[in-house]
Coordinates of C-alpha atoms and ligand atoms in Angstrom, one line a residue:
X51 CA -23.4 -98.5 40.3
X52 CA -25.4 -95.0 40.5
X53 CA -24.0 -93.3 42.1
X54 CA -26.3 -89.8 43.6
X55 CA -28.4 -89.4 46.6
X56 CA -30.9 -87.5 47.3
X57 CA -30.6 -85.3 50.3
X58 CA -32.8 -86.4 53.2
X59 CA -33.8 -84.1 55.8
X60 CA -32.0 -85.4 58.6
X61 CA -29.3 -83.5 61.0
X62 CA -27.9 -83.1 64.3
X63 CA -27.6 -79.1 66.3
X64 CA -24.2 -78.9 66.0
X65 CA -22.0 -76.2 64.1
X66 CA -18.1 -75.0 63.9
X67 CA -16.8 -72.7 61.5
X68 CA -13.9 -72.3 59.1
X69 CA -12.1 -69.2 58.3
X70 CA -10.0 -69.5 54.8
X71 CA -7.7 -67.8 52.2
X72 CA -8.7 -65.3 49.8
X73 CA -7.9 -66.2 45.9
X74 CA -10.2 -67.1 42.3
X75 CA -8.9 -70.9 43.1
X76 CA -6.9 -71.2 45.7
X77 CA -6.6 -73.8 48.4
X78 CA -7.0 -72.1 51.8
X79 CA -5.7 -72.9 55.0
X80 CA -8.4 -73.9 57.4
X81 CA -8.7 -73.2 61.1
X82 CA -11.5 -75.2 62.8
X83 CA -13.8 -75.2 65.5
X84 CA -12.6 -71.7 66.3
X85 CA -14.8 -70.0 68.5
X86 CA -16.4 -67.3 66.3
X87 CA -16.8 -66.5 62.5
X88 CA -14.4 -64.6 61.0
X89 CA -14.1 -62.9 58.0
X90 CA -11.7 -64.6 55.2
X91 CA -12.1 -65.0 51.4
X92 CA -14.6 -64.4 49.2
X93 CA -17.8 -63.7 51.4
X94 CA -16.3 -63.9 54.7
X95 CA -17.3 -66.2 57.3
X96 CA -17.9 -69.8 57.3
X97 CA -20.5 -71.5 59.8
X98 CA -20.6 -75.1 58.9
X99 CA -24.4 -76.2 60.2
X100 CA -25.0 -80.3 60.4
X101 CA -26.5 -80.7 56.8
X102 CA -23.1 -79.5 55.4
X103 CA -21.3 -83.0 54.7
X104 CA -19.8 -84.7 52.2
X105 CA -22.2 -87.0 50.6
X106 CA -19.9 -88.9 47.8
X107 CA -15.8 -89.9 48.6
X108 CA -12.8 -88.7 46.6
X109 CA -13.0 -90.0 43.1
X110 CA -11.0 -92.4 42.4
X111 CA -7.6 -92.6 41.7
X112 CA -7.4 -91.4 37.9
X113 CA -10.9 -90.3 37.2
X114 CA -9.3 -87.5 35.1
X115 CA -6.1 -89.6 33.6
X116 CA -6.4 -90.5 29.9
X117 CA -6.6 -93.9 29.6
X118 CA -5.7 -95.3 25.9
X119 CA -7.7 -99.0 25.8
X120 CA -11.3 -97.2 26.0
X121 CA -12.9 -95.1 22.7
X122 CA -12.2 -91.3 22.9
X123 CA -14.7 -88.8 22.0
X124 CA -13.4 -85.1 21.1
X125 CA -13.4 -81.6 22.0
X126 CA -13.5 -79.3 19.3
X127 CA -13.4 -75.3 19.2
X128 CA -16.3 -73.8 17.0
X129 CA -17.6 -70.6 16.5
X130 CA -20.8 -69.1 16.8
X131 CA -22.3 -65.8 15.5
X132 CA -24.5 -64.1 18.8
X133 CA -27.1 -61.6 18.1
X134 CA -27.1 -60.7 21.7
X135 CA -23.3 -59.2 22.1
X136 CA -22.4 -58.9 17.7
X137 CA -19.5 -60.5 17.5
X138 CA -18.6 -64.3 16.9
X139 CA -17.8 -66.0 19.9
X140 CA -15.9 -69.1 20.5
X141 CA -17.0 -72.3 22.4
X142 CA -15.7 -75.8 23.3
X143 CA -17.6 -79.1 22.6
X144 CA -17.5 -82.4 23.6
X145 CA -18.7 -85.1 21.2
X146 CA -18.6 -88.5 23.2
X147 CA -16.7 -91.8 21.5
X148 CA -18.8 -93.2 18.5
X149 CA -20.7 -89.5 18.0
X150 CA -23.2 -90.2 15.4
X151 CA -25.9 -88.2 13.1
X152 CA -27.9 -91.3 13.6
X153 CA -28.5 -91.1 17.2
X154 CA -29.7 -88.0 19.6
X155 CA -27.7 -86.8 22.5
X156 CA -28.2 -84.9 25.6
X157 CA -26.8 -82.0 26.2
X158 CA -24.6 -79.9 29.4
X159 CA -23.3 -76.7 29.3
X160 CA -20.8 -76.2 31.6
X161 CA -20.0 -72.9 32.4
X162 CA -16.5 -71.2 33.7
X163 CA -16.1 -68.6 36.9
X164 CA -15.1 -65.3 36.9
X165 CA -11.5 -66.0 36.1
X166 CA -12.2 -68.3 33.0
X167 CA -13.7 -69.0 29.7
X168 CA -14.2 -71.6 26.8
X169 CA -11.2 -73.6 28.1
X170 CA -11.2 -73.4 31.7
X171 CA -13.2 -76.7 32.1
X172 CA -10.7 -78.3 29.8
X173 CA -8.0 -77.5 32.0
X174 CA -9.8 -78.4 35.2
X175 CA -11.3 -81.7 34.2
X176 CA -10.8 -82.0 30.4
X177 CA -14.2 -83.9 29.5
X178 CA -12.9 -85.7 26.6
X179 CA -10.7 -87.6 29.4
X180 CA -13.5 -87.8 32.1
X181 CA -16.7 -88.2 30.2
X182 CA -14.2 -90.8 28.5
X183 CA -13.6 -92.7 31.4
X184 CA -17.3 -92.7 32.6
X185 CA -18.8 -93.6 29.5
X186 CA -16.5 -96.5 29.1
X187 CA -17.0 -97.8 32.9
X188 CA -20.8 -97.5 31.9
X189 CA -21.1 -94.5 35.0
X190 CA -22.5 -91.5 32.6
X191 CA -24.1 -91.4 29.8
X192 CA -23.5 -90.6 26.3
X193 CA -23.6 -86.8 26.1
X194 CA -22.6 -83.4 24.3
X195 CA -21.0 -81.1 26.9
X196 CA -20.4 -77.4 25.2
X197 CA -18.1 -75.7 27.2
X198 CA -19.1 -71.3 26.0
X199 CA -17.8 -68.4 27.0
X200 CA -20.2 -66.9 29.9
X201 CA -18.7 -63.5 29.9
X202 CA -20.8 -62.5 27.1
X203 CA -19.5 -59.0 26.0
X204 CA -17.8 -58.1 23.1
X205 CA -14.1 -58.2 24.4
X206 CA -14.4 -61.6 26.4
X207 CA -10.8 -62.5 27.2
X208 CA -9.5 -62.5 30.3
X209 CA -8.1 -59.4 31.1
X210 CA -7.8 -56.8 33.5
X211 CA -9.9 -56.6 36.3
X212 CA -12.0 -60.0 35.8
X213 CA -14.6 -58.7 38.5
X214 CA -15.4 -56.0 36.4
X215 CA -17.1 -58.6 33.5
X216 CA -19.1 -60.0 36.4
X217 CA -22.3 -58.0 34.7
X218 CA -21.3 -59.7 31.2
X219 CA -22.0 -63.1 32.9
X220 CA -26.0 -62.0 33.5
X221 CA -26.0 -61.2 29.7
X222 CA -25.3 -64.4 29.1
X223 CA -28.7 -66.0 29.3
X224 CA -29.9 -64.1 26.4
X225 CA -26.6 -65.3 24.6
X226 CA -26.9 -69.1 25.8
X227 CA -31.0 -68.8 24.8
X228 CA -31.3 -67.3 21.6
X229 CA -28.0 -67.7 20.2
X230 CA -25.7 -70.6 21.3
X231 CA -28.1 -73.8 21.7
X232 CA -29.9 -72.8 18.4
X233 CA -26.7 -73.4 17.5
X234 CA -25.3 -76.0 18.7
X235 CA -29.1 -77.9 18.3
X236 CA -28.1 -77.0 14.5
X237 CA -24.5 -78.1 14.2
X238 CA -24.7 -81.6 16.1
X239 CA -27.3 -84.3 16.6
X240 CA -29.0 -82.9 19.7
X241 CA -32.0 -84.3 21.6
X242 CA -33.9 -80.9 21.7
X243 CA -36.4 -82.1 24.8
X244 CA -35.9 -80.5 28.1
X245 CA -35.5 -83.5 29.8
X246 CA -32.4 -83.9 27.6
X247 CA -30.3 -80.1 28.5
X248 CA -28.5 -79.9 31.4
X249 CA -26.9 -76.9 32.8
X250 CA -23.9 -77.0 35.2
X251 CA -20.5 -75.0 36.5
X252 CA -18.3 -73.8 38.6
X253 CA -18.6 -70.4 40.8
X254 CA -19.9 -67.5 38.4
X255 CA -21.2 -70.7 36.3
X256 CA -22.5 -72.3 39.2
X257 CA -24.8 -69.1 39.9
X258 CA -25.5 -68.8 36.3
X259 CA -26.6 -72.3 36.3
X260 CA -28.9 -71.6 39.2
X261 CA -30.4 -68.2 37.8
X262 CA -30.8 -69.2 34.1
X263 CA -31.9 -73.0 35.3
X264 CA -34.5 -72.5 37.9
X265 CA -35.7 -69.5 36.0
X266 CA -35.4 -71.3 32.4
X267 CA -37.7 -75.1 33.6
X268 CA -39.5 -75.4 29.9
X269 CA -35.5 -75.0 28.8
X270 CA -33.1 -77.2 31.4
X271 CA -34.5 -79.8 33.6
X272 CA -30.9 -80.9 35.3
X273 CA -29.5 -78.3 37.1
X274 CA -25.7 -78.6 38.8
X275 CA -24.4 -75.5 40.3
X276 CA -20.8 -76.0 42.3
X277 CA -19.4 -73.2 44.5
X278 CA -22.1 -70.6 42.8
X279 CA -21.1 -67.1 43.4
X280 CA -23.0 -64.2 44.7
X281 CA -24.0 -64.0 41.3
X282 CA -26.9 -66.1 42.7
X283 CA -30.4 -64.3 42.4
X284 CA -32.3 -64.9 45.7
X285 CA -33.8 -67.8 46.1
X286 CA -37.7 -66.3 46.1
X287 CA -36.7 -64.9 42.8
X288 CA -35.1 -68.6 41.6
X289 CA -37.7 -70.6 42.6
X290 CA -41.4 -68.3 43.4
X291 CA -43.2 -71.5 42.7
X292 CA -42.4 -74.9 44.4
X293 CA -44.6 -77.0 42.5
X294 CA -43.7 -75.7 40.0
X295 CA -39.8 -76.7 40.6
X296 CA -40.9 -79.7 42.1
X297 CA -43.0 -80.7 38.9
X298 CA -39.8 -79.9 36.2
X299 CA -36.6 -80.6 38.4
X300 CA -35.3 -83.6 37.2
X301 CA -31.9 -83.1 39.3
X302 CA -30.6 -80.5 41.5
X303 CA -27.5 -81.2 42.2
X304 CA -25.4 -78.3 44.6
X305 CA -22.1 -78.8 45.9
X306 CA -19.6 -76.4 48.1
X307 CA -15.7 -76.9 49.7
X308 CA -16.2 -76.6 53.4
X309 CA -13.6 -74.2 52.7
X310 CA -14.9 -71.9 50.6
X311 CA -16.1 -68.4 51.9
X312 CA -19.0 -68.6 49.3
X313 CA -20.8 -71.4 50.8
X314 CA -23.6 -69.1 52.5
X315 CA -24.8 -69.3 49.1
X316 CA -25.6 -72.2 48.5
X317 CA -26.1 -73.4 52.2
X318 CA -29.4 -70.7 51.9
X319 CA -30.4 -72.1 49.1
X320 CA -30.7 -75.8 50.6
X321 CA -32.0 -74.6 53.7
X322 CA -35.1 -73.1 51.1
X323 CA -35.2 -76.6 49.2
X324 CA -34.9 -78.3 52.7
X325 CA -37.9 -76.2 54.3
X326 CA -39.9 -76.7 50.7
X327 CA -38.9 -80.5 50.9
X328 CA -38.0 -79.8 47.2
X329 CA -35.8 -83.1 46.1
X330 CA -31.8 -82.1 45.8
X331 CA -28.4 -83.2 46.6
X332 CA -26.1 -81.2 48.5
X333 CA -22.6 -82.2 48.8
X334 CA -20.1 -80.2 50.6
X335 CA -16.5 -81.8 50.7
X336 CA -13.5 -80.6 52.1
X337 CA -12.1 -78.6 49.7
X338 CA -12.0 -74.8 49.2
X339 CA -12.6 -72.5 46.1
X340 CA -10.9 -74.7 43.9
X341 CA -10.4 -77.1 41.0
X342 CA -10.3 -80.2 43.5
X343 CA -13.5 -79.2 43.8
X344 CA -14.6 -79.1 41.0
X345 CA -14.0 -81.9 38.9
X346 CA -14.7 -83.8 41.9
X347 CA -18.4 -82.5 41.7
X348 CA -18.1 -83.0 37.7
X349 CA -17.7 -86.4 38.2
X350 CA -20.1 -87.3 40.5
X351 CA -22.7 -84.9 38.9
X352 CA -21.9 -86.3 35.7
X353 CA -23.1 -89.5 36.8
X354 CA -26.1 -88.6 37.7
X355 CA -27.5 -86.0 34.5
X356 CA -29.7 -88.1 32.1
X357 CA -29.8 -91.0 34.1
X358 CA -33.5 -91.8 34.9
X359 CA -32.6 -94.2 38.2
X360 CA -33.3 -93.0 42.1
X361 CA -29.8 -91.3 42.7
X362 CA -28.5 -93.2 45.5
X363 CA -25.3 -92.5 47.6
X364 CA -22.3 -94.8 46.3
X365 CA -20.8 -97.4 48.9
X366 CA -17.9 -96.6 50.8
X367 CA -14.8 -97.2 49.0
Ligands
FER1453 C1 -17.6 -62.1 44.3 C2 -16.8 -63.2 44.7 C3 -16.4 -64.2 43.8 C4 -18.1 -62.1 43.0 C5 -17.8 -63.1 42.2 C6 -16.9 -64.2 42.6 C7 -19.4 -61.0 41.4 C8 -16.6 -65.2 41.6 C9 -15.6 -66.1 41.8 C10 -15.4 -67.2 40.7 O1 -16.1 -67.2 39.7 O2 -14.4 -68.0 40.9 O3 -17.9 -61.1 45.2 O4 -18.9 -61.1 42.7

């Protein structure tokens, strides 16, 4: 039934590369095994290296289809008052089926990419539809996922140039810190113990997660970044002591399209973890920049945050 793996640090010599499309979320047209990286995209070049495979299938069929015969949880918009930026700022969360004051939950914050915010996730892979359907098959486990805003500035809609709000999104730490899980550890029955925050997203959200989780251990101890961004601090600067990270990383858990121009990122980043022999899983499907992507990696992450078990690869469908 679990269904993660952690990488092992096997591989063959080979390498091809992919040249795609440039777009926020697009699907790209790929051209393989051509002879020589080109440039395409965000980034640029794509060299695919032998590590860079798809460890989990498709999700099934209607992993993101509301089903009516299982318990729904909810999302709900609330407000929050941050110090850091001085306005009130608005964020989504996801109370699971059955949410009560009696019990203690763990908690993910997803985060958005440059082109989102608050609802983006909800679009993508609303969470009160899969988390629903995993926590009713038994495959995740009961959990609050607050969805924020990451571009914390003062006007935080998504207008204009959304590059430009790329330096709002490093403010955001302070934001997510001192503002929003005081918060939300206020307003809803939240297990306050490391071992029970998760941080996790998409792009801009994915290189948050890996800046303000590596650099944050005594705060997040799950840690799922998907198609980060060049947002991404260097890895030296994520991770300056491996036993350290090896001590408080419960889960990393990094995934890339094969067809997304930013996968240098995170292929560097495994490469470090690989050479450190710092526990991870690395998933890399076919799919570009895109919301394929990620709710694929939602779902298969989300099976494996909070779950105390070996990850271990799921059987072929
Ligand atoms: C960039 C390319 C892509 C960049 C950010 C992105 C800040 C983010 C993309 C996304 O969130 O989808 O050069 O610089």
């Amino acid at each position: 039934m679990m269904t993660c793996r952690l990488h092992r640090l096997s591989a063959m010599m080979a390498t091809w590369v992919v040249t795609i499309g440039l777009g926020l979320a697009q699907n790209s047209i790929a051209q393989e095994n051509t002879p020589a990286p080109r440039r395409g995209g965000f980034g640029g070049p794509i060299q695919l290296g032998p590590d860079d495979v798809a460890f989990y299938p498709a999700p099934p069929e209607g992993f993101k289809t509301s089903r009516e015969n299982i318990p729904h949880g909810k999302v709900e918009l609330i407000e929050y008052e941050s110090k850091t930026v001085g306005t009130v700022r608005r964020v989504n969360v996801y109370t699971p089926p059955g949410y009560s004051s009696s019990k203690k939950y763990p908690v993910l914050y997803l985060l958005h990419g440059i082109g989102g915010d608050e609802t983006e996730w909800v679009k993508f892979a609303n969470p009160a539809v899969l988390f629903d359907n995993l926590i009713a098959d038994g495959k995740a486990v009961e959990m609050i996922v607050v969805m924020p805003n990451g571009r914390a500035q003062k006007n935080d809609r998504v207008e204009g140039n959304v590059m430009a709000s790329a330096p709002a999104f490093a403010v955001f730490e302070k934001d997510l810190l001192e503002d929003l899980i005081p918060t939300i550890e206020k307003k809803y029955s939240a297990d306050v113990d490391r071992l029970k925050r998760a941080i996790a997203g998409l792009s801009m959200g994915g290189g948050q997660s890996f800046n303000f989780g590596l650099r944050n251990l005594d705060a997040f101890a799950w840690i799922g970044p998907f198609s980060a961004a060049p947002n991404t601090k260097p890895v030296q600067e994520l991770i300056p002591d491996v036993q350290l990270a090896k001590d408080k990383i419960k889960l990393l858990w990094i995934s890339c399209g094969n067809k997304d121009g930013l996968i240098r990122i995170s292929q560097n980043i495994h490469q470090f973890l690989k050479q450190h022999q710092i526990d991870h899983v690395w998933h890399v499907d076919e799919h570009g920049h895109d919301p394929k992507h990620w709710s694929s990696s939602l779902y298969w992450f989300s099976q494996c945050v909070f779950q105390d078990k070996k990850p271990a690869k799921p059987a072929a469908p």
